[in-house]
mmCIF file of C-alpha atoms in Angstrom:
data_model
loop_
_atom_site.group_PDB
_atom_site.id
_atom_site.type_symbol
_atom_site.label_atom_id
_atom_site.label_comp_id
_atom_site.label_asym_id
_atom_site.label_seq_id
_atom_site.Cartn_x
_atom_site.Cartn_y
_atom_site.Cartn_z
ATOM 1 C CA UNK A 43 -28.360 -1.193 9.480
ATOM 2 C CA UNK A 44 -30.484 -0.397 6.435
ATOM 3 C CA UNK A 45 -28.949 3.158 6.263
ATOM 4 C CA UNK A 46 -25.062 1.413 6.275
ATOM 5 C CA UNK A 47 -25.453 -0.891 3.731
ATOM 6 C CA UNK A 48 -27.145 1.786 1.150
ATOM 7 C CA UNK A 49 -24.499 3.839 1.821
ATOM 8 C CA UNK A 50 -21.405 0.503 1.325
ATOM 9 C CA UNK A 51 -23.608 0.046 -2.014
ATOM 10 C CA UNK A 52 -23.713 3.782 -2.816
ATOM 11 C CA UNK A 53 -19.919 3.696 -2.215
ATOM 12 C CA UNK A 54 -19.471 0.230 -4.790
ATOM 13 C CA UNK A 55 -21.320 1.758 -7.059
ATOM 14 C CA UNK A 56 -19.463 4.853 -7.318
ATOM 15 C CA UNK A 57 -16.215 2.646 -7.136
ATOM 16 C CA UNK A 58 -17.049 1.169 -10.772
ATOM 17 C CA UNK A 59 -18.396 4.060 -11.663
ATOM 18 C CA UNK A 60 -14.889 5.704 -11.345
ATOM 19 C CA UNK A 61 -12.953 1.812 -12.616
ATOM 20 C CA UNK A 62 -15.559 2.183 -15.793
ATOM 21 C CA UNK A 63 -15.098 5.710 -16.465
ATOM 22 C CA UNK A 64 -11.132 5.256 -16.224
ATOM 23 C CA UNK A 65 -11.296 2.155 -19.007
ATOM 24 C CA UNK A 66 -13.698 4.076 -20.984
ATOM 25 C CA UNK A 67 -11.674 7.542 -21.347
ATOM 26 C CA UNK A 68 -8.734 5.274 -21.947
ATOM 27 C CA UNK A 69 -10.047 3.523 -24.229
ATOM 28 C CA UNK A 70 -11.758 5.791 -26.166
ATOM 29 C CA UNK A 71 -8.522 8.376 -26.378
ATOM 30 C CA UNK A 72 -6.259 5.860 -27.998
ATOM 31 C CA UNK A 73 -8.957 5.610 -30.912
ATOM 32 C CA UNK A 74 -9.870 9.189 -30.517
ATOM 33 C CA UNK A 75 -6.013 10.180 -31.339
ATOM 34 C CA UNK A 76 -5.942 7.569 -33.901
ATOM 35 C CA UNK A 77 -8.839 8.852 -35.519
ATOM 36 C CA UNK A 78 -7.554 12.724 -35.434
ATOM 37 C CA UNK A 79 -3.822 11.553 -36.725
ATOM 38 C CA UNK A 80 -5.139 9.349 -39.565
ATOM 39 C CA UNK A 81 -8.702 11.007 -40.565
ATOM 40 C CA UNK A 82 -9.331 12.482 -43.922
ATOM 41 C CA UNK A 83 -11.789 14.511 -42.636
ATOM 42 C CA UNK A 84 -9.840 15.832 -39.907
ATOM 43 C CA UNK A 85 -6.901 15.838 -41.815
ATOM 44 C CA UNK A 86 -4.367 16.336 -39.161
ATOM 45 C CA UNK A 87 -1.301 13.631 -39.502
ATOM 46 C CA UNK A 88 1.047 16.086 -37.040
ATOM 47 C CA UNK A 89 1.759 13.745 -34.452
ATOM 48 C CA UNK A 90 3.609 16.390 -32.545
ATOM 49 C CA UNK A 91 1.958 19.014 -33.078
ATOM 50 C CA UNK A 92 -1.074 17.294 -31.536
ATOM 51 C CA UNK A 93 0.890 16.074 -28.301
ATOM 52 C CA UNK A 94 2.481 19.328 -27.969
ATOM 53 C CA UNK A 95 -1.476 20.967 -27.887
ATOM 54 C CA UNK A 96 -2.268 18.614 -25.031
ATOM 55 C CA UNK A 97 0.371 19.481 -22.815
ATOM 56 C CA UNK A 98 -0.534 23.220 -23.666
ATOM 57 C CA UNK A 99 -4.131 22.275 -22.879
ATOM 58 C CA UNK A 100 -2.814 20.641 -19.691
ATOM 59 C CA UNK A 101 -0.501 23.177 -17.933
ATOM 60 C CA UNK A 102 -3.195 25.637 -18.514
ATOM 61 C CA UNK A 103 -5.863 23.791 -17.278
ATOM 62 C CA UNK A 104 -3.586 22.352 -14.381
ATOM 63 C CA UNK A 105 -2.597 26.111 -13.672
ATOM 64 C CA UNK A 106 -5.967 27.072 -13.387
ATOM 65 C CA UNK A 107 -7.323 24.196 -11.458
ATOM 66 C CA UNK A 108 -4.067 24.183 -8.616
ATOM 67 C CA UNK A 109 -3.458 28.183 -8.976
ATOM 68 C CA UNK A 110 -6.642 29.798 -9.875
ATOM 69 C CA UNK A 111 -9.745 27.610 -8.853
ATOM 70 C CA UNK A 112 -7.016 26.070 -6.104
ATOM 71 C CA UNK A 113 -9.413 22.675 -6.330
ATOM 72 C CA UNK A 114 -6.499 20.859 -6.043
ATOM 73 C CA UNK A 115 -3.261 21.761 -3.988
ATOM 74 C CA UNK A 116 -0.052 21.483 -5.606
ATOM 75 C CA UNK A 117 2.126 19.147 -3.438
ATOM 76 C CA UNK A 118 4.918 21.317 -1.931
ATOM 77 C CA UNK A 119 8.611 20.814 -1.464
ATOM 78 C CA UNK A 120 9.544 21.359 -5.217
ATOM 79 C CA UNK A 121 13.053 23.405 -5.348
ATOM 80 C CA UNK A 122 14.694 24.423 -8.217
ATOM 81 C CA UNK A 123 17.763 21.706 -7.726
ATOM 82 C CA UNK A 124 14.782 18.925 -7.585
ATOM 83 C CA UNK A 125 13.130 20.329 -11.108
ATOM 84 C CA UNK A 126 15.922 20.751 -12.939
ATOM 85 C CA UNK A 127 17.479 16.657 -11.852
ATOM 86 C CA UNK A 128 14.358 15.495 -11.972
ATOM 87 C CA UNK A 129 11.096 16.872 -13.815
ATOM 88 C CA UNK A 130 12.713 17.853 -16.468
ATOM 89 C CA UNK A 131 14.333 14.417 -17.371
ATOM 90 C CA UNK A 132 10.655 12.964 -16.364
ATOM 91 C CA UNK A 133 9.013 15.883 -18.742
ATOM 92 C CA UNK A 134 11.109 15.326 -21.775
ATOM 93 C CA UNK A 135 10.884 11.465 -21.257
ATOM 94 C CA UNK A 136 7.377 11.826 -21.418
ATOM 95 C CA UNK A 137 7.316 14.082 -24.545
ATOM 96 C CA UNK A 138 9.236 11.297 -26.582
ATOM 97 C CA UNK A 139 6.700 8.778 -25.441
ATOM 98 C CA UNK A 140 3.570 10.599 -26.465
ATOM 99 C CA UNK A 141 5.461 11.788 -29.670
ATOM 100 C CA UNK A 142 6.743 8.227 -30.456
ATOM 101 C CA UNK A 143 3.841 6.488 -29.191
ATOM 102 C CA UNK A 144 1.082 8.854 -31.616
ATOM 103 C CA UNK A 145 4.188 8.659 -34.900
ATOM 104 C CA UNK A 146 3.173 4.929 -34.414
ATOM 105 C CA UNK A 147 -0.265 5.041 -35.411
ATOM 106 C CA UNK A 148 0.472 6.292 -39.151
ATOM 107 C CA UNK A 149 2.456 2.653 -39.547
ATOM 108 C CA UNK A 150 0.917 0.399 -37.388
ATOM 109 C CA UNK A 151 -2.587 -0.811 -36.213
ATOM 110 C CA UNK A 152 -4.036 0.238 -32.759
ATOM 111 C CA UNK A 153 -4.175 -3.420 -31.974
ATOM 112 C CA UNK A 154 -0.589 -4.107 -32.804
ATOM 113 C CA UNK A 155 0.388 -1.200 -31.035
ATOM 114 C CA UNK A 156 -1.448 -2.070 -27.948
ATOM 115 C CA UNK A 157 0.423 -5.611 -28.148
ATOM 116 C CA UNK A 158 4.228 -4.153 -29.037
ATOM 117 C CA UNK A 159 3.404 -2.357 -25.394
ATOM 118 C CA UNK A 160 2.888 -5.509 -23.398
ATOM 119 C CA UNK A 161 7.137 -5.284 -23.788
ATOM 120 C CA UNK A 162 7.027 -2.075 -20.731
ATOM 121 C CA UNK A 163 7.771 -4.461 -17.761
ATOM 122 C CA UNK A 164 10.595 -5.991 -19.642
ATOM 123 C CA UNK A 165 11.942 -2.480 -21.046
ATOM 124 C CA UNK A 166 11.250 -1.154 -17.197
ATOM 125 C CA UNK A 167 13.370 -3.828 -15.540
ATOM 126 C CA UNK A 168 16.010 -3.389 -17.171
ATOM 127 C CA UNK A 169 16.688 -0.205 -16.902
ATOM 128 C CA UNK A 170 15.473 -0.343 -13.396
ATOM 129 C CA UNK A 171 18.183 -2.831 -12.759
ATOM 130 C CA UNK A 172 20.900 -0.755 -15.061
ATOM 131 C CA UNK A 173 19.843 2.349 -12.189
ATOM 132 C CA UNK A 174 20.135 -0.085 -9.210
ATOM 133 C CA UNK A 175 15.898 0.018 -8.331
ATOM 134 C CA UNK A 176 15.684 -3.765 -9.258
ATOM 135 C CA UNK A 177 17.268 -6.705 -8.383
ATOM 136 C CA UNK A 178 17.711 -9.729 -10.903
ATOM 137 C CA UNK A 179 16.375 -12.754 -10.039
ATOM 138 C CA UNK A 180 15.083 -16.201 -11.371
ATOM 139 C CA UNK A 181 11.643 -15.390 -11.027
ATOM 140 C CA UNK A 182 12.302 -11.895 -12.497
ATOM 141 C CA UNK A 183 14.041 -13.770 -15.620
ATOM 142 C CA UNK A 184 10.934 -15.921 -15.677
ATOM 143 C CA UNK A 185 8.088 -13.533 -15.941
ATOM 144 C CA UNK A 186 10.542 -11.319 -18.556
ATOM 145 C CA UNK A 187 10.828 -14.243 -20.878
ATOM 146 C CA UNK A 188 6.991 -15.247 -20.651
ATOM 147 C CA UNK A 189 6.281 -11.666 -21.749
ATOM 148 C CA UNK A 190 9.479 -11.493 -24.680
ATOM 149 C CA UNK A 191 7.922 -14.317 -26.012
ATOM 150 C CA UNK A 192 4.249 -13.283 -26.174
ATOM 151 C CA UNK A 193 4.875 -10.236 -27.745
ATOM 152 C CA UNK A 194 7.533 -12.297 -30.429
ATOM 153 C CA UNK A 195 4.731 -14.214 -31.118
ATOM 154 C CA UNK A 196 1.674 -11.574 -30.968
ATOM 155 C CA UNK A 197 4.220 -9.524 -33.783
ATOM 156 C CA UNK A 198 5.021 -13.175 -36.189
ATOM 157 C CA UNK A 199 1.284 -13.116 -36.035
ATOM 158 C CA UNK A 200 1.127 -9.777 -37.487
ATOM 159 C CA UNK A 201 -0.068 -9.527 -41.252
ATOM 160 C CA UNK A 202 1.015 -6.179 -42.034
ATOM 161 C CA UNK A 203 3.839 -5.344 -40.170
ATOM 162 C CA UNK A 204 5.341 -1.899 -40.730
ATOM 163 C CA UNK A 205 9.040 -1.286 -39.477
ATOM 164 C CA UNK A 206 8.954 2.107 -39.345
ATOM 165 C CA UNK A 207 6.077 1.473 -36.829
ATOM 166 C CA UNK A 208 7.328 -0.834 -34.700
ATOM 167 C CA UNK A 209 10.576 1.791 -34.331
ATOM 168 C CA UNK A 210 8.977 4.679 -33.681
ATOM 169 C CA UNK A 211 6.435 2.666 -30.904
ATOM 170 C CA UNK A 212 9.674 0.654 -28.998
ATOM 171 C CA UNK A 213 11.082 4.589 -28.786
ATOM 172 C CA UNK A 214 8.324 4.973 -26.979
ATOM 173 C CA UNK A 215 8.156 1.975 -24.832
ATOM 174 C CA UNK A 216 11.763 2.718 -24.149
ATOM 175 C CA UNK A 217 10.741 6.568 -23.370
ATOM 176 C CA UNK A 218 8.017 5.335 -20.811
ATOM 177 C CA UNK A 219 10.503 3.162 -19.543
ATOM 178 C CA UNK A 220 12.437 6.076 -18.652
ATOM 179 C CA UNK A 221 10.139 8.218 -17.340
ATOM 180 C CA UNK A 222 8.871 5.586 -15.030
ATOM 181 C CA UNK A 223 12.574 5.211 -13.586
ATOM 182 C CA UNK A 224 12.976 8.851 -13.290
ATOM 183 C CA UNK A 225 9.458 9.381 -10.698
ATOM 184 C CA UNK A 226 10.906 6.308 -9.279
ATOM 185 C CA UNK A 227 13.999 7.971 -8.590
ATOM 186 C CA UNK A 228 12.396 11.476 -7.928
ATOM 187 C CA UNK A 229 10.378 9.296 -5.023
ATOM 188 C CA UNK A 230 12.952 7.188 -4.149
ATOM 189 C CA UNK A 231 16.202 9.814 -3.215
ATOM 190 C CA UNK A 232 14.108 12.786 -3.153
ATOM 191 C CA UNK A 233 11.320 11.652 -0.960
ATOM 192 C CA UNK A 234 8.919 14.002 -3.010
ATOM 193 C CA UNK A 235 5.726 12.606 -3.250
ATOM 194 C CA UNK A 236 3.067 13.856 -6.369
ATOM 195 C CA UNK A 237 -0.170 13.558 -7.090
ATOM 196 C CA UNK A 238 -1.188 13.230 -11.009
ATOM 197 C CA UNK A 239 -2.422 16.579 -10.935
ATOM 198 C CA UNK A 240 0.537 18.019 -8.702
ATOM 199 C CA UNK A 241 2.823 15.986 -11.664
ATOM 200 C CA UNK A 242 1.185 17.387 -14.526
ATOM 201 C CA UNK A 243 1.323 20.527 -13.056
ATOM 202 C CA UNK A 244 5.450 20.727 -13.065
ATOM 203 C CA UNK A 245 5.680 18.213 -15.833
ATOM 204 C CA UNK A 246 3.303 19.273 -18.414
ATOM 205 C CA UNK A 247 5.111 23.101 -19.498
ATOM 206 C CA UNK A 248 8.051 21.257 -19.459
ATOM 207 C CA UNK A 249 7.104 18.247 -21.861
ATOM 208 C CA UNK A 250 5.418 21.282 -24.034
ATOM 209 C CA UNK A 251 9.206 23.035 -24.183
ATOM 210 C CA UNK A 252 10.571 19.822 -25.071
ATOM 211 C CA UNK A 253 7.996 19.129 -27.961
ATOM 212 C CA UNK A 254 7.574 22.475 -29.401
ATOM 213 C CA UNK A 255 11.763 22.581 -30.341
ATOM 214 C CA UNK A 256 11.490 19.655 -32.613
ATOM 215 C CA UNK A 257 7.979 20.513 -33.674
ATOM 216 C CA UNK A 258 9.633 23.647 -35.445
ATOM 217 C CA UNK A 259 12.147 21.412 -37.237
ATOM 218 C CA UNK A 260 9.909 18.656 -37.911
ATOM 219 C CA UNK A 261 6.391 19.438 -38.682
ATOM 220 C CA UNK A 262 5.990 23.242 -38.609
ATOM 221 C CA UNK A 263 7.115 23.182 -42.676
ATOM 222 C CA UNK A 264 4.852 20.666 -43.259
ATOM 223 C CA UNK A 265 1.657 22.777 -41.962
ATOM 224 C CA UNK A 266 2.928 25.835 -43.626
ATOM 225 C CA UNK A 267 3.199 23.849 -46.860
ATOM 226 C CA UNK A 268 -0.664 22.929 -46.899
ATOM 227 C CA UNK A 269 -1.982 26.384 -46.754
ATOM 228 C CA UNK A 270 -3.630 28.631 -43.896
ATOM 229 C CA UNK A 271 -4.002 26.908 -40.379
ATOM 230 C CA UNK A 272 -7.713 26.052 -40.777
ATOM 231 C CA UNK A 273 -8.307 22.973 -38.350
ATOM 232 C CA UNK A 274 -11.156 21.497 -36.741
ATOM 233 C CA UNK A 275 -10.836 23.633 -32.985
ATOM 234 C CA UNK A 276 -13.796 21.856 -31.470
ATOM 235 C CA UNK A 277 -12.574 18.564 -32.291
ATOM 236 C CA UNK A 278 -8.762 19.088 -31.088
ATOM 237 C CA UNK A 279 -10.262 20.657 -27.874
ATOM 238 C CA UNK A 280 -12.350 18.155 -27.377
ATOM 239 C CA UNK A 281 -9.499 15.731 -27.916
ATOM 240 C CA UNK A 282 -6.957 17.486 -25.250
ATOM 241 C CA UNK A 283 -9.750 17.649 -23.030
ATOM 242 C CA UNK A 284 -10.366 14.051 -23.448
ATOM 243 C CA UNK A 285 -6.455 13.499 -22.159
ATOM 244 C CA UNK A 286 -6.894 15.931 -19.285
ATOM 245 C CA UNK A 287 -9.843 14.010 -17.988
ATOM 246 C CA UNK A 288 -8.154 10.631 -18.634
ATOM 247 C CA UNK A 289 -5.438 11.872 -16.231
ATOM 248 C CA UNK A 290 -8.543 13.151 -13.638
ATOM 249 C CA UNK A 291 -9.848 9.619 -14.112
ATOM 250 C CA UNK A 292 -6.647 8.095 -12.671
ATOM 251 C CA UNK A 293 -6.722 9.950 -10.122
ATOM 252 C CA UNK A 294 -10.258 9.276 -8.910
ATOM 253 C CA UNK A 295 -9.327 5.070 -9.200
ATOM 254 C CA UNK A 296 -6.366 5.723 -7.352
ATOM 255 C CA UNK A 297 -8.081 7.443 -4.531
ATOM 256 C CA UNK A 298 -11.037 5.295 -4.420
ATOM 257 C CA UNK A 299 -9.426 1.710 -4.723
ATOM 258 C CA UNK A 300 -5.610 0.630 -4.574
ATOM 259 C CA UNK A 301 -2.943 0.236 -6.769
ATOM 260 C CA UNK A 302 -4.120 -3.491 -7.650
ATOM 261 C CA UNK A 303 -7.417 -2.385 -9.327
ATOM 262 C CA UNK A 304 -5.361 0.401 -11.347
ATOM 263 C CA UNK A 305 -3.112 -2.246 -12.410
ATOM 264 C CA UNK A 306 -6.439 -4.659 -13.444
ATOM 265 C CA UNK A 307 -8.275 -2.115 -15.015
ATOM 266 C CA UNK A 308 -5.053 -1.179 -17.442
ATOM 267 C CA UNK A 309 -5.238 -4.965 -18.175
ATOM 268 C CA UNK A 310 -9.239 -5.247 -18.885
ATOM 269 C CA UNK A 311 -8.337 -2.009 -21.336
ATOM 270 C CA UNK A 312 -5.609 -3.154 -22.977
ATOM 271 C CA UNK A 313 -8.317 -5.830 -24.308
ATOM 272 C CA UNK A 314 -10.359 -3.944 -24.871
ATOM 273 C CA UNK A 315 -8.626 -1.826 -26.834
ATOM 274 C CA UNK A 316 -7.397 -4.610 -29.268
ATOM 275 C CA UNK A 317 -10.586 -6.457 -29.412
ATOM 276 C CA UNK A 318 -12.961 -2.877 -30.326
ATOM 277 C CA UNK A 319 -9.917 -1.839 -32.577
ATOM 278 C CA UNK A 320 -10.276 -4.551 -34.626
ATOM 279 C CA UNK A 321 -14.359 -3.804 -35.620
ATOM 280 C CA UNK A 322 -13.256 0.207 -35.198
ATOM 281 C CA UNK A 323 -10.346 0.367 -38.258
ATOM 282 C CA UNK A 324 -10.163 -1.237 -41.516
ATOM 283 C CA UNK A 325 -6.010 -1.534 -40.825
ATOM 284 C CA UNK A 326 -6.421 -3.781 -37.924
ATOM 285 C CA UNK A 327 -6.929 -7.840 -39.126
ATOM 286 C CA UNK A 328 -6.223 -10.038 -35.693
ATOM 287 C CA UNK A 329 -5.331 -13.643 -36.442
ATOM 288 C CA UNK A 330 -5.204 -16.620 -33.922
ATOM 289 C CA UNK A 331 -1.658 -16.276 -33.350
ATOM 290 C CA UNK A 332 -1.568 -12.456 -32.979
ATOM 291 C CA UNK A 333 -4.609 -13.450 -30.031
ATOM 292 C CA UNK A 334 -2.448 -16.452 -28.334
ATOM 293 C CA UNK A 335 0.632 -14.363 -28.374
ATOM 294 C CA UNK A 336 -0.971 -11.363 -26.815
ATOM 295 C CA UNK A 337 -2.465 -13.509 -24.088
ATOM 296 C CA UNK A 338 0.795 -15.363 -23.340
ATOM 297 C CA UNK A 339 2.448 -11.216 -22.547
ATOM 298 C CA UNK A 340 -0.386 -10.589 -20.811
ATOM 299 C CA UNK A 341 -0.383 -13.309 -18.765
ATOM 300 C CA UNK A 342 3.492 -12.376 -18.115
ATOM 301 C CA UNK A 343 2.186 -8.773 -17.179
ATOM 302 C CA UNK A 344 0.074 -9.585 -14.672
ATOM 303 C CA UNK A 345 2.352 -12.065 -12.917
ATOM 304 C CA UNK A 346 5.224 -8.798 -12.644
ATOM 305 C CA UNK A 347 2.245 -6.680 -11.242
ATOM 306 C CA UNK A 348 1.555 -9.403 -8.716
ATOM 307 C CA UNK A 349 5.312 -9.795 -7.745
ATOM 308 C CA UNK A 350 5.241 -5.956 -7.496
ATOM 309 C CA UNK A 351 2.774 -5.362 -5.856
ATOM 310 C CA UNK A 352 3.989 -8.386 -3.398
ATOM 311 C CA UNK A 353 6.977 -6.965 -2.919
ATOM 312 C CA UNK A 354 5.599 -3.168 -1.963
ATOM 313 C CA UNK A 355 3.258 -4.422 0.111
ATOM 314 C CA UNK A 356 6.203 -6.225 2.400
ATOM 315 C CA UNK A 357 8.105 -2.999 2.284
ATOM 316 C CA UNK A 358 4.563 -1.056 3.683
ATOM 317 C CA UNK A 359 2.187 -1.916 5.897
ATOM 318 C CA UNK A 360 0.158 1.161 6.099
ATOM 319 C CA UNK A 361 -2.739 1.391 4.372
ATOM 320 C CA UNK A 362 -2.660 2.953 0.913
ATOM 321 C CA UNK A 363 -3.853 6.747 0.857
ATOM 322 C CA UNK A 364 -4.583 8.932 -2.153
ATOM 323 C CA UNK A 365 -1.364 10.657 -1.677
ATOM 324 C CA UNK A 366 0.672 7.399 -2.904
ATOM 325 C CA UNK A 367 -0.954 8.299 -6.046
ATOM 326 C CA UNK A 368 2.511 8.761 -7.510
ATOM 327 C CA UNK A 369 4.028 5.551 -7.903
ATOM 328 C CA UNK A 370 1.082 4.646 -10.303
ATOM 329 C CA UNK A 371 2.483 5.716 -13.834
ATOM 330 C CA UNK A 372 0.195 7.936 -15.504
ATOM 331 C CA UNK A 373 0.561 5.506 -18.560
ATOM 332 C CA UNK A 374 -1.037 2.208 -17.946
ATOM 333 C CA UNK A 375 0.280 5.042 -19.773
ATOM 334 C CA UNK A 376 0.973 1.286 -21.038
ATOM 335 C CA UNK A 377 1.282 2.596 -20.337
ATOM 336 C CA UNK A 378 0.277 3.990 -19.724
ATOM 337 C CA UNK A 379 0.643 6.412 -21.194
ATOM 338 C CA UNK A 380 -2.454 7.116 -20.824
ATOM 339 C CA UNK A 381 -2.848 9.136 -23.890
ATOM 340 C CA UNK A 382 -1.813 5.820 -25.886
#
């Protein structure tokens, strides 16, 4: 008896172990990438070039990991009909989002980003009801209006708002958005199932293809323009490795919990991330109203998880393996994204 219950407390304690390690890396690589993108010392304000270097980072390490460490197995019945419909919309969907997403952070706060993101359900919805995955309802109007409004108000709170910002991060709301329908599609009508390692594994090259092309046009000049490439390689490795381990983390939480404690852990960061923004960066000044506002979208966000996760749990019965790792976006993401 003695012997069980150290072993159900070895097991809890490993469970937060895994929940805090997931809110920490998540955490920490929204400010690390805001501290790379808008550092003097660093001096790196390339956006895309520093996305593009973590999907680089990523397929490699994914390669070597699935390929030649084989740690992981790489979830079979990928054909070339299935990439081409399907990873590479998800691929260059999530490219936008990490480009659009990091662009934000040389207008806008961390904390103002963080609350411009609480708009995903409404943005996924939408377009989820545009593709035929959702069906509108009253309740569904409800919980989309409660979140509208918190983030209209979180954003009237705002005391330096910056256009430009807000642009480039609804892009990449909209991008996430996307990319969310797409795997729900690609699961849906394909019936292929992915792990996050499996998905980074076809998705990753791709997003790097789809970032490097405007890279060239975009930012390439710019680096050339400032002299010799002579940039700080321990920190940017550091940094991609920071993403890579993110996506490890979600994959651990999955595996060890459910869904529902993915879903609440994305929630206790998204706090957290406003709240240690605002004693991290001098650009971040929360008021009252930017607080209320926030709290009214997440209150709206956590009602659509619950009628989600409601409504999946109807459809199945089973209980929840690591392999339905999948339908959890890789952005809590917000996002999710979990680079933002």
């Amino acid at each position: 008896m003695a012997d069980r219950s150290k072993g159900f407390m070895r097991a809890e304690f490993v469970t937060y172990a895994y929940i805090l390690l997931y809110i920490a890396l998540s955490s920490g690589q929204i400010f690390f990438n805001k501290w790379v993108l808008s550092s003097k010392e660093i001096n790196f304000p390339y956006p895309l070039g520093l996305t593009l270097l973590h999907m680089i980072f990523s397929s490699v390490l994914c390669f070597l990991l699935t390929k030649v460490l084989k740690i992981v197995k790489v979830e079979e019945g990928m054909t070339l009909e299935i990439y081409v419909t399907s990873v590479i919309p998800i691929g260059a969907m999530f490219a936008m989002t990490l480009w659009l997403g990091n662009t934000a952070y040389l207008y806008i706060s961390v904390a103002f980003a963080q609350m411009l993101k609480a708009i995903m359900p409404v943005a996924v919805f939408i377009l989820g009801v545009a593709a035929g995955l959702e069906m509108m309802s009253c309740r569904m109007l409800l919980i989309m209006s409660i979140i509208s409004f918190g983030v209209l108000v979180a954003s009237y709170g705002e005391l330096n708002i910056n256009w430009i910002g807000v642009v480039y991060q609804m892009g990449g709301v909209v991008g996430e958005a996307l990319r969310l329908i797409f795997m729900e599609l690609l699961v849906k009508r394909k019936g292929i199932k992915l792990n996050p390692i499996s998905l980074m594994y076809y998705v990753s090259p791709c997003s790097a293809i789809c970032l490097f092309v405007p890279w060239i046009f975009l930012e390439k000049s710019k680096m050339d323009g400032n002299g010799p490439w002579n940039f700080h390689f321990v920190v940017l490795t550091l940094n991609s490795l920071c993403t890579f381990a993110l996506n490890l983390s979600v994959f651990l939480v999955i595996s060890h919990t459910s869904a529902l404690t993915i879903r609440v852990a994305g929630v206790v960061k998204d706090w957290v991330v406003v709240l240690v923004s605002a004693l991290l960066f001098a650009d971040t000044k929360l008021t009252i109203i930017n607080l209320f506002g926030y709290a009214i979208a997440i209150a709206g966000v956590a009602a659509y998880n619950n009628h989600k996760l409601k409504k999946e749990a109807s459809k199945v019965v089973t209980t929840e393996t690591p392999g339905d790792a999948e339908s959890i976006p890789l952005v809590s993401q917000g996002n999710t994204n979990t680079e933002r």
